Amino acid sequence: MLIACLSVMRRAGLVLTLLFLSLPASAQLAAGSMPVKWNEGAEDCQKNPQPPLQVHPYNSQTFILRENPCATYEAPFMYLLLGSRRALLIDTGAVADPHAMPLAQTVQSLVQRAGLPARSLLVVHTHGHLDHRAGDGQFVALPGAEVVGTKLKDVTHRFQFNDWPNGVVQVELGSRTVDVIPTPGHYPSEVSYYDRSTGLFFSGDFLLPGRLLIADAAADLASARRVAQFIAPRPVSYVLGGHIELDRAGHTFLGDHNHPNERPLQLTKQDLMDLPAIVASFNGFYGRSGDYVLENQNRVLMALGTVVIALLVAAGFGLRAYVHRNRRAAR
Ligand SMILES: [Zn+2]
Ligand SMILES: [Zn+2]
């Protein structure tokens, strides 16, 4: 019995050691600067002096890029991670035109400044909505840069997911490993990224300060649970999403080129851990949980469409009755 217990304890010890070795300790995380004043667009964009693209160096190997709300009301965030061999760009934003949005040129100069060749650039996405991939064409034109598609078969093939949406795969950048975690629910082929070097978790539109647009509630809940399980034993410095859609009073900026008094971009590990309960409380249509707005956009649009059609039909009947009455009165 004692020998059996010792054997189990020895095995448990080995598992714990392996677990410890495979997880970065909090103290080892590369530090970075986060409180950032993001450019907020303008009421009159014609007079807006802010550049189309804001670049914030989180540290010397990690850059946060943000498209100005005047260039696109979506004002998405993109992330550039530099390793010793490869550079990884997560998302390409909402603006295709390189003159209006010099994204590839900016990324290329950051990559080259780090001593990496242009061909070392790997362009990936959190998901396939156009506001996260409109700049792809700028990178396709760069010699040697690889742009991964956003269809489910592109994502599973390139990252070699054999049991989508289960499993976590790694992208090696050279002295820097990034975990890729399937997080469908907002979009069928959505993934999140966890950078072991900085402890940053890039959540795209799966989790952001604003609307959580949930197209498939069951898939989204399963993703939230998988992520919570993955992240629980790991250090997370910040959770960084694809947009800021709220001001500090909790009002949304939908379709607006002016984003005064924005909430911070960064969320916390606890916010990720709380996500399963929030998604589980979603009624499948529309709701609010704390600062988040939860919405099935397709259903909301369908409901609005139905209301508009009903109003048009009612107006048509009203008009017909009015014409009929006038004709009878004229006789
Ligand atoms: Zn999206
Ligand atoms: Zn988006």
XYZ file of C-alpha atoms and ligand atoms in Angstrom:
333
model
C 0.000 0.000 0.000
C 2.824 2.360 1.058
C 4.786 1.506 -2.084
C 1.696 2.129 -4.217
C 1.188 5.523 -2.485
C 4.852 6.467 -3.011
C 4.610 5.457 -6.653
C 1.471 7.607 -7.145
C 3.152 10.532 -5.352
C 6.293 10.133 -7.464
C 4.180 10.107 -10.633
C 2.186 13.151 -9.405
C 5.476 14.900 -8.674
C 6.685 14.178 -12.197
C 3.442 15.517 -13.660
C 3.728 18.664 -11.522
C 7.352 19.127 -12.562
C 6.459 18.736 -16.238
C 3.543 21.145 -15.762
C 5.828 23.640 -14.038
C 8.431 23.377 -16.790
C 5.843 23.882 -19.532
C 4.312 27.006 -17.947
C 6.089 30.343 -17.847
C 6.390 31.751 -14.344
C 4.911 35.185 -13.839
C 8.294 36.599 -12.857
C 9.747 35.539 -16.215
C 7.246 37.451 -18.315
C 8.724 40.159 -20.497
C 7.347 43.414 -19.151
C 5.681 46.087 -21.224
C 3.942 49.423 -20.969
C 0.211 49.380 -21.236
C -1.663 52.444 -20.073
C -2.019 54.126 -23.453
C -3.953 57.168 -24.575
C -5.398 55.948 -27.847
C -6.224 58.548 -30.472
C -9.937 59.026 -30.314
C -10.864 60.237 -33.799
C -12.759 63.497 -34.123
C -16.174 65.046 -34.520
C -14.909 66.676 -37.716
C -12.567 64.157 -39.361
C -11.629 66.671 -42.074
C -9.811 68.627 -39.387
C -8.385 65.572 -37.573
C -4.588 65.919 -37.291
C -4.071 62.385 -35.877
C -2.194 59.874 -38.076
C -4.253 57.023 -39.610
C -2.258 54.418 -37.691
C -1.119 54.647 -34.070
C 1.797 52.443 -33.041
C 2.394 51.723 -29.374
C 5.593 49.826 -28.469
C 4.504 47.569 -25.594
C 8.169 46.631 -25.429
C 10.991 46.435 -27.967
C 9.628 43.168 -29.440
C 5.880 43.775 -29.169
C 3.818 46.463 -30.896
C 0.163 47.386 -30.655
C -1.210 49.095 -33.755
C -4.536 50.839 -33.892
C -6.405 52.314 -36.863
C -7.720 55.781 -36.159
C -11.515 56.030 -35.692
C -11.526 58.684 -38.443
C -9.996 56.183 -40.899
C -12.564 53.534 -39.921
C -15.234 53.712 -37.235
C -14.326 50.085 -36.389
C -10.941 51.378 -35.177
C -9.501 47.854 -34.868
C -6.323 46.844 -33.060
C -3.535 44.749 -34.560
C -0.571 43.165 -32.848
C 2.994 42.605 -34.029
C 5.174 40.094 -32.150
C 8.848 39.776 -33.022
C 10.896 36.661 -32.339
C 14.528 35.984 -33.157
C 13.561 34.281 -36.465
C 10.028 35.291 -37.350
C 7.580 38.146 -36.987
C 3.895 37.525 -36.380
C 1.207 40.057 -37.270
C -2.232 39.368 -35.831
C -4.964 40.963 -38.030
C -4.675 43.525 -40.806
C -7.462 45.963 -39.957
C -10.400 47.485 -41.779
C -8.720 49.623 -44.458
C -7.367 48.138 -47.693
C -5.876 51.230 -49.350
C -2.146 51.526 -48.487
C -2.235 55.299 -49.099
C -5.029 55.787 -46.592
C -3.590 53.202 -44.177
C 0.153 52.482 -44.502
C -0.054 49.266 -42.484
C 2.311 46.984 -44.434
C 4.874 49.772 -44.788
C 4.772 50.437 -41.032
C 4.985 46.751 -40.124
C 7.770 46.166 -42.619
C 9.873 48.975 -41.152
C 9.353 47.621 -37.600
C 10.356 44.137 -38.760
C 13.423 45.409 -40.577
C 14.445 47.630 -37.680
C 14.505 44.468 -35.541
C 16.950 42.930 -38.021
C 14.457 40.433 -39.434
C 14.006 39.937 -43.185
C 10.623 40.805 -44.751
C 10.123 37.140 -45.646
C 10.058 36.274 -41.954
C 6.644 37.887 -41.615
C 3.695 35.622 -40.920
C 0.305 37.348 -41.123
C -2.517 35.642 -39.235
C -5.960 36.682 -38.048
C -8.201 36.327 -35.092
C -11.093 35.785 -37.519
C -12.408 36.483 -40.982
C -14.643 39.541 -40.541
C -13.555 42.198 -42.992
C -12.516 44.691 -40.302
C -9.721 42.254 -39.337
C -8.430 41.298 -42.777
C -9.069 44.209 -45.179
C -5.350 45.024 -45.205
C -4.324 41.521 -46.355
C -3.729 42.716 -49.923
C -0.938 45.011 -48.728
C 0.954 41.980 -47.382
C 0.247 39.668 -50.299
C 2.256 42.185 -52.330
C 5.230 41.947 -49.928
C 7.824 39.473 -51.231
C 8.075 36.424 -49.023
C 5.472 37.381 -46.420
C 3.011 34.581 -45.701
C -0.658 35.485 -45.254
C -2.829 32.779 -43.710
C -6.433 32.710 -44.964
C -9.446 32.931 -42.674
C -11.615 30.078 -43.948
C -11.884 27.198 -41.513
C -9.910 24.922 -43.837
C -7.132 27.552 -44.138
C -6.851 27.907 -40.372
C -6.990 24.197 -39.532
C -4.561 23.317 -42.341
C -1.942 26.016 -41.614
C -1.956 25.512 -37.855
C -2.508 21.749 -38.144
C -5.525 21.448 -35.915
C -6.510 17.792 -36.117
C -9.542 17.926 -33.848
C -11.005 21.427 -34.286
C -12.105 23.188 -32.076
C -10.190 21.107 -29.538
C -6.473 21.255 -28.939
C -3.951 24.088 -28.788
C -1.129 24.440 -31.307
C 2.020 26.544 -31.261
C 3.653 29.031 -33.590
C 7.400 29.314 -33.018
C 8.930 32.725 -33.683
C 12.420 31.936 -32.359
C 12.883 32.246 -28.568
C 9.193 33.099 -28.504
C 6.266 30.668 -28.573
C 2.686 31.664 -29.259
C -0.199 29.312 -28.465
C -3.136 29.290 -30.874
C -6.460 28.436 -29.251
C -9.681 27.820 -31.213
C -12.416 30.205 -30.025
C -15.349 29.878 -32.481
C -18.726 31.342 -31.556
C -18.420 34.913 -32.855
C -16.988 33.521 -36.101
C -16.637 29.862 -37.140
C -12.848 29.868 -37.612
C -11.940 32.344 -34.863
C -8.789 31.736 -32.828
C -7.157 33.529 -29.906
C -3.415 33.777 -29.286
C -1.446 33.486 -26.048
C 2.106 34.832 -26.096
C 4.167 32.905 -23.549
C 6.861 35.581 -23.594
C 4.729 38.519 -22.414
C 1.670 36.689 -21.071
C -0.509 38.723 -23.439
C -3.719 37.041 -24.568
C -5.096 38.301 -27.895
C -8.818 37.686 -27.948
C -10.030 39.394 -31.160
C -13.805 39.863 -31.062
C -14.260 36.812 -28.822
C -13.729 39.093 -25.806
C -13.404 42.881 -25.929
C -14.660 45.903 -24.012
C -17.932 46.343 -25.855
C -20.308 44.099 -27.738
C -19.849 40.360 -27.585
C -21.491 39.402 -30.866
C -22.363 35.746 -30.503
C -23.472 33.965 -33.667
C -23.321 30.441 -32.195
C -24.002 30.445 -28.446
C -23.141 26.772 -27.875
C -19.788 27.102 -29.685
C -19.033 30.361 -27.871
C -19.749 28.842 -24.459
C -17.562 25.827 -25.250
C -14.778 28.208 -26.374
C -15.076 30.288 -23.191
C -14.823 27.137 -21.082
C -11.818 25.807 -23.018
C -10.026 29.151 -22.735
C -10.720 29.384 -18.979
C -9.282 25.900 -18.556
C -6.235 26.744 -20.671
C -5.538 30.045 -18.985
C -6.222 29.045 -15.347
C -2.670 27.795 -14.595
C -0.922 30.409 -16.755
C 0.125 33.993 -16.058
C -1.768 36.605 -18.074
C -0.512 40.174 -18.141
C -3.384 41.605 -20.189
C -6.199 40.419 -22.421
C -6.241 42.500 -25.596
C -9.220 42.382 -27.962
C -9.956 43.671 -31.439
C -11.809 46.912 -30.574
C -12.835 49.316 -27.835
C -16.563 49.887 -28.201
C -17.384 51.531 -24.868
C -16.721 54.826 -23.181
C -16.063 55.013 -19.454
C -19.759 55.549 -18.740
C -20.634 52.301 -20.568
C -22.090 53.873 -23.739
C -21.222 52.221 -27.059
C -19.550 53.961 -30.011
C -21.373 52.125 -32.786
C -20.641 53.537 -36.238
C -19.019 56.609 -34.722
C -15.777 58.234 -35.909
C -15.456 60.055 -32.610
C -14.495 57.971 -29.546
C -14.170 60.412 -26.637
C -13.388 59.077 -23.181
C -12.753 55.504 -24.313
C -12.469 52.681 -21.823
C -9.039 51.029 -21.610
C -8.385 48.325 -24.200
C -6.922 45.865 -21.739
C -9.010 43.312 -19.869
C -7.756 40.911 -17.205
C -7.289 37.209 -16.647
C -10.284 37.379 -14.303
C -12.407 38.788 -17.155
C -11.477 35.713 -19.207
C -12.216 33.410 -16.289
C -15.638 35.086 -15.832
C -16.572 34.705 -19.508
C -18.148 31.199 -19.334
C -20.745 32.375 -16.784
C -21.488 35.490 -18.853
C -21.972 33.530 -22.085
C -24.047 30.900 -20.230
C -26.426 33.681 -19.132
C -26.989 34.858 -22.742
C -30.616 34.597 -23.867
C -29.630 33.983 -27.493
C -30.945 37.323 -28.709
C -29.842 40.459 -26.841
C -28.789 41.284 -23.299
C -26.373 43.121 -21.070
C -23.966 41.647 -18.542
C -21.998 44.267 -16.615
C -20.404 46.475 -19.256
C -20.726 43.898 -22.034
C -23.537 43.951 -24.570
C -24.339 40.402 -25.672
C -26.026 40.120 -29.011
C -26.854 37.638 -31.746
C -26.520 40.134 -34.563
C -28.203 37.916 -37.166
C -31.302 37.448 -35.026
C -31.459 41.124 -34.061
C -31.164 42.126 -37.742
C -33.837 39.585 -38.714
C -36.173 40.892 -36.003
C -35.584 44.489 -37.153
C -36.201 43.409 -40.756
C -39.476 41.749 -39.727
C -40.583 44.910 -37.892
C -39.737 47.070 -40.941
C -41.657 44.721 -43.273
C -44.650 44.674 -40.866
C -44.634 48.498 -40.747
C -44.447 48.720 -44.557
C -47.322 46.250 -44.937
C -49.394 48.188 -42.367
C -48.607 51.460 -44.161
C -49.608 49.833 -47.487
C -52.969 48.726 -46.060
C -53.480 52.179 -44.528
C -52.751 53.882 -47.849
C -55.102 51.532 -49.712
C -57.917 52.203 -47.232
C -57.292 55.952 -47.514
C -57.451 55.890 -51.348
C -60.573 53.685 -51.219
C -62.302 56.094 -48.808
C -61.421 59.140 -50.955
C -62.755 57.440 -54.092
C -66.064 56.624 -52.386
C -66.333 60.172 -51.083
C -65.699 61.536 -54.615
C -68.559 59.483 -56.118
Zn -15.802 40.116 -35.773
Zn -14.208 43.216 -35.341
